[in-house]
Short mmCIF file of C-alpha atoms in Angstrom, two decimals:
data_model
loop_
_atom_site.label_atom_id
_atom_site.label_comp_id
_atom_site.label_asym_id
_atom_site.label_seq_id
_atom_site.Cartn_x
_atom_site.Cartn_y
_atom_site.Cartn_z
CA MET N 1 121.98 31.93 115.49
CA ILE N 2 118.85 30.01 116.47
CA THR N 3 119.25 27.54 119.32
CA LEU N 4 116.62 25.05 120.43
CA ILE N 5 117.05 22.57 123.24
CA ASN N 6 114.54 19.75 123.46
CA GLY N 7 112.25 21.79 121.26
CA GLN N 8 112.45 25.01 123.29
CA LEU N 9 114.11 28.26 122.23
CA GLN N 10 116.88 28.20 124.78
CA ASN N 11 120.67 28.37 124.70
CA THR N 12 121.90 26.82 127.92
CA ILE N 13 122.11 23.25 129.16
CA SER N 14 122.45 21.74 132.61
CA VAL N 15 125.96 21.54 133.95
CA GLN N 16 125.09 17.92 134.81
CA ASP N 17 124.58 17.00 131.15
CA ARG N 18 126.77 14.03 130.27
CA GLY N 19 127.62 15.75 126.99
CA LEU N 20 129.67 18.23 129.02
CA ALA N 21 130.89 15.85 131.73
CA TYR N 22 132.16 13.07 129.45
CA GLY N 23 131.48 14.03 125.83
CA ASP N 24 128.76 11.38 125.96
CA GLY N 25 126.90 12.17 122.76
CA VAL N 26 127.13 12.70 119.01
CA PHE N 27 126.48 15.49 116.54
CA GLU N 28 125.79 16.15 112.88
CA THR N 29 126.84 19.30 111.05
CA MET N 30 124.61 19.73 108.02
CA LEU N 31 124.40 22.18 105.16
CA SER N 32 121.05 23.67 104.26
CA ILE N 33 120.57 25.17 100.81
CA HIS N 34 117.32 26.93 99.88
CA GLY N 35 115.70 25.53 103.03
CA GLN N 36 116.61 21.92 102.29
CA ILE N 37 119.36 19.65 103.63
CA PRO N 38 120.52 17.71 100.56
CA LEU N 39 122.23 14.88 102.44
CA LEU N 40 119.73 14.65 105.28
CA HIS N 41 119.08 10.96 104.69
CA LYS N 42 122.75 10.08 105.12
CA HIS N 43 123.10 12.32 108.19
CA MET N 44 120.12 10.60 109.81
CA GLN N 45 121.48 7.15 108.96
CA ARG N 46 124.80 7.90 110.69
CA LEU N 47 123.08 9.58 113.64
CA HIS N 48 120.71 6.68 114.28
CA GLU N 49 123.50 4.11 113.92
CA SER N 50 125.71 6.04 116.35
CA LEU N 51 122.94 6.44 118.92
CA GLN N 52 122.21 2.74 118.69
CA ARG N 53 125.88 1.81 119.17
CA LEU N 54 126.05 4.08 122.22
CA ASP N 55 122.70 2.78 123.55
CA ILE N 56 121.27 6.31 123.65
CA GLN N 57 117.56 5.78 123.14
CA THR N 58 115.33 8.57 121.89
CA ASN N 59 112.33 8.70 119.59
CA ARG N 60 112.51 12.48 119.29
CA ILE N 61 114.86 12.82 116.32
CA GLU N 62 112.13 13.00 113.67
CA GLU N 63 110.21 15.76 115.44
CA ASN N 64 113.46 17.69 115.81
CA ILE N 65 114.09 17.36 112.07
CA GLU N 66 110.63 18.86 111.47
CA LEU N 67 111.53 21.64 113.87
CA ILE N 68 114.76 22.30 111.97
CA HIS N 69 112.88 22.58 108.68
CA ALA N 70 110.42 25.03 110.25
CA HIS N 71 113.36 27.34 111.03
CA LEU N 72 115.35 27.06 107.80
CA LEU N 73 115.36 30.02 105.43
CA SER N 74 114.84 29.52 101.71
CA ASP N 75 117.01 32.45 100.62
CA LYS N 76 120.37 31.53 102.15
CA GLN N 77 122.80 28.77 102.94
CA GLN N 78 122.75 27.77 106.58
CA ILE N 79 124.67 25.43 108.85
CA VAL N 80 122.59 23.15 111.04
CA LYS N 81 124.30 21.50 113.98
CA LEU N 82 122.26 18.77 115.63
CA THR N 83 123.71 17.43 118.87
CA VAL N 84 122.27 14.54 120.87
CA THR N 85 123.73 13.83 124.31
CA ARG N 86 122.75 11.09 126.74
CA GLY N 87 121.24 13.85 128.87
CA VAL N 88 121.53 14.83 132.50
CA GLY N 89 122.90 12.25 134.90
CA PRO N 90 124.49 11.94 138.33
CA ARG N 91 128.28 11.91 138.76
CA GLY N 92 129.86 8.68 137.50
CA TYR N 93 130.80 7.22 134.13
CA LEU N 94 128.08 4.56 134.09
CA PRO N 95 124.88 5.87 132.50
CA VAL N 96 121.78 5.58 134.66
CA LYS N 97 118.79 4.09 132.85
CA PRO N 98 116.48 5.32 131.57
CA CYS N 99 118.18 8.41 130.21
CA LEU N 100 116.42 11.45 128.79
CA PRO N 101 118.66 12.58 125.92
CA THR N 102 119.27 16.26 125.26
CA VAL N 103 118.63 17.28 121.65
CA ILE N 104 120.27 20.54 120.65
CA ILE N 105 119.62 22.37 117.38
CA GLN N 106 121.90 25.25 116.37
CA ILE N 107 121.21 27.01 113.07
CA SER N 108 123.58 29.69 111.78
CA ASP N 109 124.21 31.43 108.48
CA LYS N 110 126.99 30.08 106.28
CA ASN N 111 129.47 32.60 104.99
CA ASN N 112 131.21 31.99 101.70
CA ILE N 113 134.78 32.72 102.71
CA ASP N 114 135.77 29.17 101.78
CA GLU N 115 134.57 29.43 98.18
CA THR N 116 138.08 30.07 96.78
CA LYS N 117 139.32 26.94 98.54
CA ARG N 118 136.91 24.81 96.57
CA ARG N 119 137.75 26.53 93.30
CA SER N 120 141.53 26.78 93.65
CA GLY N 121 142.28 23.98 96.08
CA VAL N 122 144.00 23.89 99.45
CA SER N 123 147.46 23.25 100.83
CA ILE N 124 147.97 20.36 103.21
CA THR N 125 150.67 19.00 105.48
CA TYR N 126 151.18 16.05 107.83
CA CYS N 127 150.11 16.56 111.45
CA GLU N 128 152.22 15.28 114.30
CA THR N 129 149.16 15.04 116.54
CA LEU N 130 148.04 11.42 116.50
CA TYR N 131 144.52 10.21 115.90
CA SER N 132 143.64 8.11 118.96
CA LYS N 133 142.14 4.70 118.29
CA GLN N 134 138.87 3.51 119.83
CA PRO N 135 137.19 0.83 117.69
CA LYS N 136 133.96 1.17 119.69
CA LEU N 137 133.65 4.78 118.50
CA ALA N 138 135.14 4.39 115.02
CA GLY N 139 133.11 6.14 112.33
CA MET N 140 130.98 8.17 114.76
CA LYS N 141 130.94 11.93 115.03
CA HIS N 142 131.01 11.86 118.82
CA LEU N 143 131.71 14.67 121.26
CA ASN N 144 135.24 13.52 122.26
CA ARG N 145 137.05 15.73 119.78
CA MET N 146 140.27 16.75 121.52
CA ASP N 147 142.38 14.99 118.87
CA GLN N 148 141.01 17.45 116.32
CA VAL N 149 141.35 20.46 118.62
CA LEU N 150 145.01 19.62 119.28
CA ALA N 151 145.70 18.99 115.59
CA GLN N 152 144.12 22.32 114.63
CA MET N 153 146.22 24.09 117.28
CA GLU N 154 149.31 22.44 115.77
CA LEU N 155 148.22 23.40 112.24
CA ALA N 156 147.66 27.03 113.24
CA GLN N 157 151.42 27.35 113.81
CA GLY N 158 152.13 26.93 110.08
CA PRO N 159 150.90 28.14 106.69
CA PHE N 160 148.83 25.11 105.64
CA ASP N 161 145.06 25.00 105.19
CA GLU N 162 144.64 21.47 106.49
CA GLY N 163 146.61 18.57 107.94
CA ILE N 164 146.46 14.81 107.55
CA MET N 165 146.29 12.90 110.81
CA PHE N 166 147.77 9.43 111.33
CA ASP N 167 147.24 6.73 113.91
CA ASP N 168 150.15 5.37 115.95
CA LYS N 169 150.97 2.89 113.17
CA GLN N 170 151.50 5.71 110.67
CA CYS N 171 148.24 4.94 108.86
CA ALA N 172 146.45 8.02 107.56
CA ILE N 173 142.93 8.43 108.98
CA SER N 174 141.65 11.77 107.71
CA ALA N 175 142.39 15.48 107.79
CA THR N 176 141.45 17.43 110.93
CA MET N 177 137.96 18.30 109.67
CA HIS N 178 137.71 16.50 106.33
CA ASN N 179 137.91 12.97 105.02
CA LEU N 180 140.78 12.21 102.66
CA PHE N 181 140.67 10.73 99.15
CA LEU N 182 143.51 9.71 96.85
CA VAL N 183 143.35 8.91 93.15
CA ASN N 184 146.01 6.56 91.83
CA ALA N 185 145.90 5.14 88.28
CA SER N 186 142.17 6.03 88.17
CA CYS N 187 141.47 4.10 91.38
CA LEU N 188 139.74 6.06 94.14
CA ILE N 189 141.26 5.35 97.54
CA THR N 190 140.18 6.45 101.02
CA PRO N 191 141.41 5.29 104.45
CA LYS N 192 139.42 2.59 106.17
CA LEU N 193 137.97 3.79 109.46
CA ASP N 194 137.49 0.63 111.50
CA GLU N 195 139.64 1.74 114.45
CA CYS N 196 139.04 5.50 114.51
CA GLY N 197 137.96 8.44 112.38
CA VAL N 198 134.66 10.00 111.37
CA ALA N 199 132.87 8.27 108.49
CA GLY N 200 131.82 11.51 106.81
CA VAL N 201 128.49 11.93 105.09
CA MET N 202 130.16 13.57 102.07
CA ARG N 203 132.68 10.69 102.04
CA ALA N 204 129.75 8.27 101.75
CA HIS N 205 128.17 10.43 99.03
CA VAL N 206 131.42 10.55 97.03
CA LEU N 207 131.79 6.77 97.32
CA ASP N 208 128.21 6.42 95.98
CA LEU N 209 129.01 8.74 93.06
CA ALA N 210 132.24 6.86 92.33
CA ASN N 211 130.19 3.68 92.17
CA GLN N 212 127.82 5.28 89.67
CA LEU N 213 130.84 6.34 87.60
CA ASN N 214 132.18 2.77 87.71
CA LEU N 215 135.43 3.92 89.28
CA ASP N 216 137.58 1.34 91.01
CA ILE N 217 137.29 2.00 94.75
CA ASN N 218 139.61 0.88 97.53
CA VAL N 219 138.79 1.56 101.18
CA GLN N 220 142.11 0.52 102.66
CA THR N 221 145.11 1.21 104.85
CA VAL N 222 146.73 4.41 103.55
CA THR N 223 150.35 5.30 104.27
CA LYS N 224 152.47 8.39 103.56
CA ASN N 225 153.87 6.47 100.56
CA HIS N 226 150.40 6.11 99.09
CA ILE N 227 149.76 9.81 99.61
CA ASN N 228 153.10 10.94 98.25
CA GLN N 229 152.62 8.84 95.10
CA ALA N 230 148.97 9.74 94.44
CA ASP N 231 148.00 11.35 91.12
CA GLU N 232 145.26 13.39 92.76
CA LEU N 233 144.27 14.21 96.33
CA PHE N 234 141.11 15.77 97.67
CA LEU N 235 139.20 16.40 100.89
CA THR N 236 135.51 16.08 101.67
CA ASN N 237 133.05 17.26 104.27
CA SER N 238 129.37 18.13 104.35
CA LEU N 239 129.86 21.87 104.53
CA HIS N 240 132.59 22.15 101.90
CA GLY N 241 131.77 19.33 99.49
CA ILE N 242 135.05 18.50 97.76
CA TRP N 243 138.17 20.57 98.27
CA PRO N 244 140.95 19.65 95.82
CA ILE N 245 144.42 19.49 97.36
CA CYS N 246 146.72 21.66 95.25
CA GLN N 247 149.75 21.49 97.53
CA LEU N 248 151.11 18.66 99.70
CA ASN N 249 153.89 20.09 101.86
CA SER N 250 156.19 21.65 99.22
CA THR N 251 154.81 19.68 96.25
CA ILE N 252 152.34 21.41 93.92
CA LEU N 253 149.53 19.20 92.59
CA PRO N 254 147.15 19.82 89.69
CA ILE N 255 143.40 19.47 90.13
CA GLY N 256 143.01 16.14 88.32
CA PRO N 257 140.27 14.73 86.08
CA VAL N 258 138.73 12.34 88.64
CA THR N 259 138.51 15.08 91.26
CA SER N 260 136.93 17.44 88.72
CA GLU N 261 134.40 14.87 87.57
CA LEU N 262 133.36 14.08 91.15
CA MET N 263 133.11 17.81 91.94
CA ASN N 264 130.79 18.28 88.97
CA LYS N 265 128.67 15.36 90.11
CA VAL N 266 128.44 16.74 93.65
CA ALA N 267 127.56 20.21 92.35
CA LYS N 268 124.48 18.83 90.54
CA VAL N 269 122.94 17.83 93.86
CA ILE N 270 124.49 20.47 96.10
CA PRO N 271 125.04 23.89 94.51
CA TYR N 272 127.66 25.06 97.04
CA GLY N 273 128.64 28.30 95.42
CA ASP N 274 125.09 29.59 94.88
CA MET O 1 124.25 20.06 145.35
CA ILE O 2 125.78 23.53 145.11
CA THR O 3 126.75 24.66 141.63
CA LEU O 4 128.70 27.80 140.84
CA ILE O 5 129.70 28.90 137.37
CA ASN O 6 132.32 31.61 137.09
CA GLY O 7 131.58 32.49 140.69
CA GLN O 8 127.80 32.76 140.32
CA LEU O 9 125.22 30.41 141.82
CA GLN O 10 123.98 28.97 138.55
CA ASN O 11 123.60 25.50 137.07
CA THR O 12 123.52 25.94 133.29
CA ILE O 13 126.20 26.73 130.74
CA SER O 14 126.04 28.04 127.20
CA VAL O 15 125.41 25.46 124.53
CA GLN O 16 128.37 27.05 122.71
CA ASP O 17 130.79 26.12 125.48
CA ARG O 18 133.70 24.16 124.02
CA GLY O 19 133.49 21.82 126.99
CA LEU O 20 130.25 20.48 125.52
CA ALA O 21 131.15 20.81 121.84
CA TYR O 22 134.54 19.08 121.97
CA GLY O 23 135.27 18.08 125.55
CA ASP O 24 137.79 20.93 125.53
CA GLY O 25 138.58 21.16 129.22
CA VAL O 26 139.69 19.35 132.35
CA PHE O 27 138.28 18.54 135.76
CA GLU O 28 139.30 17.56 139.28
CA THR O 29 137.18 15.45 141.60
CA MET O 30 138.27 16.16 145.17
CA LEU O 31 137.31 14.83 148.57
CA SER O 32 136.58 17.29 151.35
CA ILE O 33 136.75 16.11 154.95
CA HIS O 34 135.78 18.42 157.81
CA GLY O 35 135.79 21.37 155.40
CA GLN O 36 139.30 20.70 154.10
CA ILE O 37 140.58 19.07 150.91
CA PRO O 38 143.57 17.00 152.08
CA LEU O 39 145.19 16.61 148.66
CA LEU O 40 144.34 20.08 147.34
CA HIS O 41 147.96 20.89 146.56
CA LYS O 42 148.32 17.87 144.27
CA HIS O 43 144.96 18.53 142.59
CA MET O 44 146.03 22.10 141.85
CA GLN O 45 149.39 20.98 140.52
CA ARG O 46 147.75 18.61 138.02
CA LEU O 47 145.08 21.16 137.09
CA HIS O 48 147.59 23.93 136.40
CA GLU O 49 149.86 21.60 134.42
CA SER O 50 146.93 20.37 132.32
CA LEU O 51 145.65 23.89 131.62
CA GLN O 52 149.14 24.92 130.57
CA ARG O 53 149.52 21.94 128.23
CA LEU O 54 146.14 22.75 126.64
CA ASP O 55 146.98 26.48 126.49
CA ILE O 56 143.86 27.36 128.49
CA GLN O 57 144.81 30.56 130.26
CA THR O 58 143.00 31.70 133.38
CA ASN O 59 144.09 33.42 136.57
CA ARG O 60 140.79 32.65 138.30
CA ILE O 61 141.60 29.27 139.81
CA GLU O 62 142.77 30.61 143.17
CA GLU O 63 139.65 32.72 143.75
CA ASN O 64 137.53 29.69 142.86
CA ILE O 65 139.38 27.62 145.45
CA GLU O 66 138.54 30.30 148.02
CA LEU O 67 134.94 30.12 146.88
CA ILE O 68 134.94 26.34 147.29
CA HIS O 69 136.23 26.64 150.86
CA ALA O 70 133.52 29.18 151.65
CA HIS O 71 130.91 26.57 150.73
CA LEU O 72 132.41 23.47 152.36
CA LEU O 73 130.76 22.07 155.48
CA SER O 74 132.84 21.08 158.48
CA ASP O 75 130.53 18.30 159.63
CA LYS O 76 130.45 16.03 156.60
CA GLN O 77 132.43 14.51 153.77
CA GLN O 78 131.78 16.20 150.46
CA ILE O 79 132.77 15.71 146.85
CA VAL O 80 134.02 18.79 145.03
CA LYS O 81 134.13 18.67 141.26
CA LEU O 82 136.01 21.54 139.68
CA THR O 83 135.72 21.75 135.88
CA VAL O 84 137.56 24.25 133.70
CA THR O 85 136.64 24.46 130.02
CA ARG O 86 138.14 26.69 127.35
CA GLY O 87 134.83 28.57 127.44
CA VAL O 88 132.38 29.72 124.80
CA GLY O 89 133.58 29.81 121.23
CA PRO O 90 132.28 29.84 117.65
CA ARG O 91 131.87 26.61 115.67
CA GLY O 92 135.21 25.08 114.67
CA TYR O 93 137.89 23.02 116.37
CA LEU O 94 140.51 25.80 116.47
CA PRO O 95 140.21 27.84 119.66
CA VAL O 96 139.77 31.57 119.13
CA LYS O 97 142.07 33.71 121.26
CA PRO O 98 141.68 35.12 123.78
CA CYS O 99 139.38 32.60 125.42
CA LEU O 100 137.36 33.20 128.58
CA PRO O 101 137.43 29.85 130.39
CA THR O 102 134.35 28.56 132.18
CA VAL O 103 135.02 27.51 135.77
CA ILE O 104 132.41 25.18 137.23
CA ILE O 105 132.21 24.19 140.90
CA GLN O 106 129.89 21.35 141.93
CA ILE O 107 129.76 20.36 145.59
CA SER O 108 127.74 17.35 146.71
CA ASP O 109 127.55 15.19 149.83
CA LYS O 110 129.52 11.96 149.86
CA ASN O 111 127.65 8.86 150.84
CA ASN O 112 129.50 6.02 152.49
CA ILE O 113 128.16 3.11 150.43
CA ASP O 114 131.69 2.32 149.28
CA GLU O 115 133.06 1.87 152.80
CA THR O 116 132.84 -1.94 152.70
CA LYS O 117 134.82 -1.97 149.46
CA ARG O 118 137.75 -0.32 151.17
CA ARG O 119 137.55 -2.66 154.17
CA SER O 120 136.93 -5.94 152.36
CA GLY O 121 138.36 -5.27 148.94
CA VAL O 122 136.86 -5.40 145.45
CA SER O 123 136.60 -7.87 142.60
CA ILE O 124 138.15 -6.96 139.27
CA THR O 125 138.21 -8.28 135.73
CA TYR O 126 139.82 -7.39 132.40
CA CYS O 127 137.89 -4.98 130.17
CA GLU O 128 137.68 -5.55 126.44
CA THR O 129 137.13 -1.83 125.86
CA LEU O 130 140.49 -0.36 124.86
CA TYR O 131 142.07 2.72 126.35
CA SER O 132 142.71 5.03 123.40
CA LYS O 133 146.17 6.56 123.17
CA GLN O 134 146.81 10.28 122.84
CA PRO O 135 150.25 11.26 124.17
CA LYS O 136 149.32 14.97 124.09
CA LEU O 137 146.58 14.29 126.68
CA ALA O 138 148.34 11.54 128.67
CA GLY O 139 148.06 12.03 132.42
CA MET O 140 145.34 14.68 132.22
CA LYS O 141 141.84 14.36 133.60
CA HIS O 142 140.28 15.88 130.48
CA LEU O 143 136.63 15.88 129.39
CA ASN O 144 137.01 13.27 126.60
CA ARG O 145 135.96 10.33 128.73
CA MET O 146 134.06 8.02 126.39
CA ASP O 147 136.65 5.25 126.87
CA GLN O 148 135.62 5.12 130.53
CA VAL O 149 131.89 5.37 129.79
CA LEU O 150 132.12 2.45 127.33
CA ALA O 151 134.21 0.39 129.73
CA GLN O 152 131.74 0.98 132.57
CA MET O 153 128.87 -0.05 130.29
CA GLU O 154 130.80 -3.23 129.49
CA LEU O 155 131.52 -3.83 133.18
CA ALA O 156 127.87 -3.40 134.13
CA GLN O 157 127.06 -6.59 132.18
CA GLY O 158 129.02 -8.69 134.69
CA PRO O 159 129.45 -9.16 138.45
CA PHE O 160 132.77 -7.33 138.92
CA ASP O 161 133.33 -4.12 140.86
CA GLU O 162 135.97 -2.75 138.52
CA GLY O 163 137.82 -3.55 135.30
CA ILE O 164 141.39 -3.09 134.13
CA MET O 165 141.71 -1.33 130.78
CA PHE O 166 144.51 -2.01 128.30
CA ASP O 167 145.86 -0.10 125.32
CA ASP O 168 146.02 -1.72 121.88
CA LYS O 169 149.39 -3.27 122.72
CA GLN O 170 147.88 -5.16 125.69
CA CYS O 171 149.58 -2.89 128.20
CA ALA O 172 147.48 -2.20 131.31
CA ILE O 173 146.75 1.50 131.83
CA SER O 174 144.38 1.69 134.80
CA ALA O 175 140.95 0.60 135.96
CA THR O 176 137.92 2.51 134.65
CA MET O 177 137.93 5.01 137.51
CA HIS O 178 140.98 4.06 139.55
CA ASN O 179 144.72 3.78 139.06
CA LEU O 180 146.22 0.33 139.40
CA PHE O 181 149.05 -0.83 141.65
CA LEU O 182 150.80 -4.20 141.85
CA VAL O 183 153.09 -5.49 144.56
CA ASN O 184 155.59 -8.13 143.49
CA ALA O 185 158.41 -9.32 145.79
CA SER O 186 157.93 -6.13 147.88
CA CYS O 187 158.33 -3.92 144.79
CA LEU O 188 155.50 -1.46 144.14
CA ILE O 189 154.57 -1.33 140.46
CA THR O 190 152.16 0.94 138.58
CA PRO O 191 151.63 1.40 134.82
CA LYS O 192 153.47 4.26 133.16
CA LEU O 193 151.08 6.77 131.66
CA ASP O 194 153.07 8.45 128.91
CA GLU O 195 150.65 7.61 126.08
CA CYS O 196 147.28 7.68 127.86
CA GLY O 197 145.63 7.40 131.25
CA VAL O 198 144.89 9.74 134.12
CA ALA O 199 147.80 10.38 136.48
CA GLY O 200 145.69 10.22 139.62
CA VAL O 201 146.27 12.44 142.61
CA MET O 202 145.97 9.47 144.98
CA ARG O 203 148.41 7.56 142.74
CA ALA O 204 150.92 10.39 143.23
CA HIS O 205 150.24 10.42 146.98
CA VAL O 206 150.78 6.64 147.24
CA LEU O 207 154.04 6.93 145.29
CA ASP O 208 155.17 9.62 147.76
CA LEU O 209 154.28 7.40 150.70
CA ALA O 210 156.07 4.43 149.13
CA ASN O 211 159.13 6.61 148.80
CA GLN O 212 158.95 7.52 152.49
CA LEU O 213 158.66 3.81 153.30
CA ASN O 214 161.76 3.11 151.18
CA LEU O 215 159.82 0.68 148.99
CA ASP O 216 161.25 -0.22 145.60
CA ILE O 217 159.06 1.52 143.01
CA ASN O 218 158.70 0.72 139.32
CA VAL O 219 156.59 2.88 137.01
CA GLN O 220 156.66 0.64 133.99
CA THR O 221 154.89 -1.24 131.23
CA VAL O 222 152.45 -3.65 132.90
CA THR O 223 151.09 -6.74 131.12
CA LYS O 224 148.48 -9.32 132.08
CA ASN O 225 151.37 -11.59 133.08
CA HIS O 226 152.57 -9.03 135.59
CA ILE O 227 149.07 -8.71 137.00
CA ASN O 228 148.41 -12.45 137.14
CA GLN O 229 151.68 -13.03 138.99
CA ALA O 230 151.41 -10.14 141.46
CA ASP O 231 151.48 -10.83 145.20
CA GLU O 232 149.10 -7.95 145.92
CA LEU O 233 146.91 -5.71 143.82
CA PHE O 234 145.14 -2.49 144.74
CA LEU O 235 143.32 0.48 143.23
CA THR O 236 143.51 4.17 144.07
CA ASN O 237 141.53 7.32 143.52
CA SER O 238 140.96 10.55 145.40
CA LEU O 239 137.48 9.70 146.61
CA HIS O 240 138.18 6.11 147.66
CA GLY O 241 141.79 6.21 148.77
CA ILE O 242 143.08 2.66 148.42
CA TRP O 243 140.77 -0.23 147.52
CA PRO O 244 142.44 -3.62 147.92
CA ILE O 245 141.70 -6.09 145.13
CA CYS O 246 140.49 -9.32 146.74
CA GLN O 247 139.46 -11.08 143.54
CA LEU O 248 140.97 -11.02 140.03
CA ASN O 249 138.57 -12.83 137.71
CA SER O 250 138.14 -16.19 139.48
CA THR O 251 141.28 -15.92 141.64
CA ILE O 252 140.91 -14.89 145.29
CA LEU O 253 143.66 -12.63 146.63
CA PRO O 254 144.52 -11.76 150.23
CA ILE O 255 144.90 -8.14 151.34
CA GLY O 256 148.69 -8.11 151.58
CA PRO O 257 151.10 -6.39 153.96
CA VAL O 258 152.28 -3.64 151.58
CA THR O 259 148.69 -2.71 150.71
CA SER O 260 147.77 -2.64 154.42
CA GLU O 261 150.77 -0.52 155.34
CA LEU O 262 150.01 2.00 152.60
CA MET O 263 146.34 2.07 153.63
CA ASN O 264 147.34 2.87 157.19
CA LYS O 265 149.62 5.64 155.97
CA VAL O 266 146.87 7.14 153.81
CA ALA O 267 144.36 6.95 156.68
CA LYS O 268 146.61 9.13 158.86
CA VAL O 269 146.20 12.04 156.45
CA ILE O 270 142.75 11.22 155.08
CA PRO O 271 140.29 9.63 157.55
CA TYR O 272 137.98 8.19 154.87
CA GLY O 273 135.69 6.19 157.08
CA ASP O 274 135.01 8.99 159.57
#
């Protein structure tokens, strides 16, 4: 693992960093293949939007992206985690201006243990752990991730690969570490994320591809009824691409034609299994 | 500032600490007066309960409390922040067992700039920033604190000292860094915190005192109507004790008899102004 903090080879941060104290920051987890990050543009778009919404000002992102590329290896798949916190500050929730954000780069090798999940699909259940709603953070990949930690701890008690999380109105938001897609009568459906949830980069990429394929697309409120009645279900994230859902609780599902077509499209840009 | 990490004089933590990555941990902010922490017992009760609920196992809290006492000064008021994270872990929301929690002690001097706020009272408004609901974290002082950061950023745009935060059903939860109390027809009222909010140590102390004073106590759903119609309003936290609310939006409020009586009671155990 290579770790750089504000451009220096270093693996510790100040205990006064607001990323630790309050989770005051955001991160991107990106896949590098042959020394390139295929969806870099979309990652940067989300990162910059999130930093702007949080009023975390830094002009050092581009130089850190150059630094990342200088450390990527052309002969393997790697995972690049880029974290930006508001930086060190005194005690107290209110940020002191100006802040000096902390930019953390972590590069590690990707193993391929998940390859069978993409090929054969995954089993999924419904989580009891709620997704907490905060419209001011909706869509961001911020550092307040206890909902996901708790949901994963719940999931680890059972046999399922993933779990769908709901808000307190029983609307599906996403799985614990993937976005959720449904296919119903050839229409591609994914939960709207205006009150909570991470607007995944692979989710955005799949929506782009669906547009190119002239699929009907609905970004909408999704209930258990919608999920139970779907023809196809699949999950997305940047590291895994598309994972078909082959089992929902006790119901076995086939890998359907829309899922397969989108997987083929994704594979042309991002050769996951290579 | 004195900083100790896992017992060592040190002020950096690993970038792989789950406290930074996910906010996977809890903290206590405690007031020390003359080398003693008056409400230590209540802080420890909440800390141990929170760690148990999060399944963060450590038997090193007691030795860290001894360490804190060894560093406290008898001639000044100090602020002791004790943070416990789940410790270093690999990438991924699911905690790997066993974990080796990180215990962070930060001791700093308390300034007395807030003294006039306790004597004269504070002005308060209603925040637009919602308090996000997560029943599995309700009551804990965990490290996912972006709700409070966002609310304080909102508050900084206006002239008010503090702001009351509501959940998405318009129920008051607390102020951004204080618990909220209402007095109505001699009944002491505070919001119930079963879906979100920090169950403050000073809140618990005030409820104990109210019990001793044979006050009627209601821990209940609190709406704007309740607040607007209250005879007295006050805020609590461990560092400030009780702050009377002397202004709610444009309405001026007197410091009432129940607030004053409780303040006198608190002052007997915790001589804030000394």
